[in-house]
Structures are given as structure tokens and as C-alpha cells.
XYZ file of N, CA and C in Angstrom:
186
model
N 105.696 72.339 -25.403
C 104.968 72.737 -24.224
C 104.349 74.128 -24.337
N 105.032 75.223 -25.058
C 104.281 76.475 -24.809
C 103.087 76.037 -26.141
N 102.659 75.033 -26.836
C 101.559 75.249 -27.451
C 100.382 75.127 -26.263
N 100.789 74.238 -25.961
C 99.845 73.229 -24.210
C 99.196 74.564 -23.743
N 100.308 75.649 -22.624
C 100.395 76.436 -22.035
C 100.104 77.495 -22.103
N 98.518 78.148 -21.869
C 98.206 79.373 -22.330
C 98.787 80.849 -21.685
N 99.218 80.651 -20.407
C 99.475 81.582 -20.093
C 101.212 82.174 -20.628
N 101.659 81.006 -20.577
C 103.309 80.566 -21.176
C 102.715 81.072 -22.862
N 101.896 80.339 -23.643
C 101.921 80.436 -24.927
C 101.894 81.855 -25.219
N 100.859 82.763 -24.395
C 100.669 84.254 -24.730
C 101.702 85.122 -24.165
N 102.769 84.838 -23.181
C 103.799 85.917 -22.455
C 104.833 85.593 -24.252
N 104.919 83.842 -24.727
C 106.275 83.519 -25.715
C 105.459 84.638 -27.016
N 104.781 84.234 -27.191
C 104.089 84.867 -28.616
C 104.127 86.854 -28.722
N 104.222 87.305 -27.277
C 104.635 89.165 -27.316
C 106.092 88.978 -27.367
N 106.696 87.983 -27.183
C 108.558 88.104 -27.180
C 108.841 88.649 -28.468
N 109.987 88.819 -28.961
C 110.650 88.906 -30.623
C 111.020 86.784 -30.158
N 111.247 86.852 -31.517
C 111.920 85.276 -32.319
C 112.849 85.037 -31.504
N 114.407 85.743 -31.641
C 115.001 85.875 -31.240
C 115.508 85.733 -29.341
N 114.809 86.040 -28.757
C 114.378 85.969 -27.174
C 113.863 84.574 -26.871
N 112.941 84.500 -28.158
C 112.004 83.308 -27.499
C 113.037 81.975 -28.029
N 113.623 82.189 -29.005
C 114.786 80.896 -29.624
C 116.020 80.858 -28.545
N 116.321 82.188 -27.692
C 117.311 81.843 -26.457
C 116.438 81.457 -25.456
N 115.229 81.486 -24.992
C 114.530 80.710 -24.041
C 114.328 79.027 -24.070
N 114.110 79.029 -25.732
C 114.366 77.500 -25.702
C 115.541 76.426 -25.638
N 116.157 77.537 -26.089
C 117.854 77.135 -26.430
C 118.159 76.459 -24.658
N 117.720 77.801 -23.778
C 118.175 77.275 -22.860
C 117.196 76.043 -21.473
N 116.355 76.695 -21.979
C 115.512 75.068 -21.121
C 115.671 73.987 -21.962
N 116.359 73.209 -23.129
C 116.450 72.312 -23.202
C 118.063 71.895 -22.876
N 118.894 72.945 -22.704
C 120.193 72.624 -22.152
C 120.241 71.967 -20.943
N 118.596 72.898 -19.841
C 118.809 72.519 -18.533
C 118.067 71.033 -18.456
N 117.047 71.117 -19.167
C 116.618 69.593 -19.338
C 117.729 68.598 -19.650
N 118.368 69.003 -20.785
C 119.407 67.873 -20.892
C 120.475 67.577 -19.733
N 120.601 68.590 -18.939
C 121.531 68.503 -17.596
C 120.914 67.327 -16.629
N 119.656 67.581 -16.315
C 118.697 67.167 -15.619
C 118.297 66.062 -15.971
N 118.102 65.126 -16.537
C 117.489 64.145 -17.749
C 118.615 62.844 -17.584
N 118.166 61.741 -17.180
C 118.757 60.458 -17.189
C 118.221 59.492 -18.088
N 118.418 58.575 -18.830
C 117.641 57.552 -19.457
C 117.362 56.226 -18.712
N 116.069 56.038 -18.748
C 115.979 54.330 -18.586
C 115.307 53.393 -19.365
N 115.157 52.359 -18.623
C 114.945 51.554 -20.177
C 113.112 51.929 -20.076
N 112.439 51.991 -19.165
C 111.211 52.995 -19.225
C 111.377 54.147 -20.610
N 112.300 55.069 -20.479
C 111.891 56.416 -21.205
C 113.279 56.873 -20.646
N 113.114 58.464 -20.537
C 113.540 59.782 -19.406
C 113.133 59.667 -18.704
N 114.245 59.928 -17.309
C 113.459 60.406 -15.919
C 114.263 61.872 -15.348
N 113.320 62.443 -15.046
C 113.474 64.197 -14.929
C 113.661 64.249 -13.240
N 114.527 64.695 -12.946
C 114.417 64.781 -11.513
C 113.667 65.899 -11.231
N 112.984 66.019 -9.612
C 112.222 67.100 -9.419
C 110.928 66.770 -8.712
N 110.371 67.770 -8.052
C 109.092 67.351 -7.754
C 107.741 68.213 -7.937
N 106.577 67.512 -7.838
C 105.504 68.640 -8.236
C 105.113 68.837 -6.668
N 104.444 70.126 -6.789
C 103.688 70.262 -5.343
C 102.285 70.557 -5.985
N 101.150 70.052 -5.911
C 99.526 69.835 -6.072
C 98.959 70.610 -5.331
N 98.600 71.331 -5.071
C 97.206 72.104 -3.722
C 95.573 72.473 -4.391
N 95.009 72.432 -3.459
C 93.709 73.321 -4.160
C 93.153 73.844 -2.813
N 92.573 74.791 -2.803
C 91.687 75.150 -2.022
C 90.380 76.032 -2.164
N 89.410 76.621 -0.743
C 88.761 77.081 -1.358
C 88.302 78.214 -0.145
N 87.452 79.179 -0.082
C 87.129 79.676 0.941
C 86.071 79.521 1.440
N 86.492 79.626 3.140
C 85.445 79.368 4.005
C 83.824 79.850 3.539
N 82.894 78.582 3.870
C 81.466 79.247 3.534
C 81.301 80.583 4.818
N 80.754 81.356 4.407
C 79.856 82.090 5.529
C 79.775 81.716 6.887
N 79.218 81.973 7.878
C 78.922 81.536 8.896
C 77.182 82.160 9.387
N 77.020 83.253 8.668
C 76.101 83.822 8.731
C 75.788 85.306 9.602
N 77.979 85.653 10.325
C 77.947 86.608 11.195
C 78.561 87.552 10.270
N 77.399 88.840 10.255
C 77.796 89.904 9.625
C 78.661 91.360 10.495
């Protein structure tokens, strides 16, 4: 995932080795906590939240 992830890829890549090998060490511990099998695949519990927005046009009152 941090290849995917540019903003993730550039904070892992200023770490030392070391930092970044206990970061992985430990999100795949918590994944493995988290992580059930089915006959699908993995299923990850959790949810996403989606938004977008945008700002109001003008109105034309200055």
C-alpha cells in the first residue's frame, strides 16, 4: 500500500528503515487481529466514510 499512497509513500520514504519496518511490523499485526477468512477471500471489519464537496458559487453580492 505505501507504493499506491503518495502522501503515505513520501512521509515512509523520510523515516530511517528501521521505524518504517516497526510501522509495518505493526499494521499487519493489527490487520491480522482484524481479518476473518471466507470462502470469498478476507473480510476486514470497518467502515469507509466517502464525502466530496464544493463551494458555494457567488451570488454576485460584494
Amino acid at each position: 500500500m505505501p507504493q499506491l499512497a503518495g502522501p503515505l509513500a513520501t512521509a515512509l520514504a523520510g523515516m530511517d528503515a528501521d521505524v518504517r519496518e516497526a510501522i509495518r511490523e505493526r499494521a499487519l499485526a493489527t490487520g491480522a487481529r482484524s481479518a476473518t477468512a471466507s470462502p470469498d477471500g478476507i473480510v476486514l471489519q470497518g467502515s469507509v466514510l466517502i464525502a466530496t464537496g464544493r463551494k458555494p458559487k457567488a451570488t454576485g453580492d460584494a
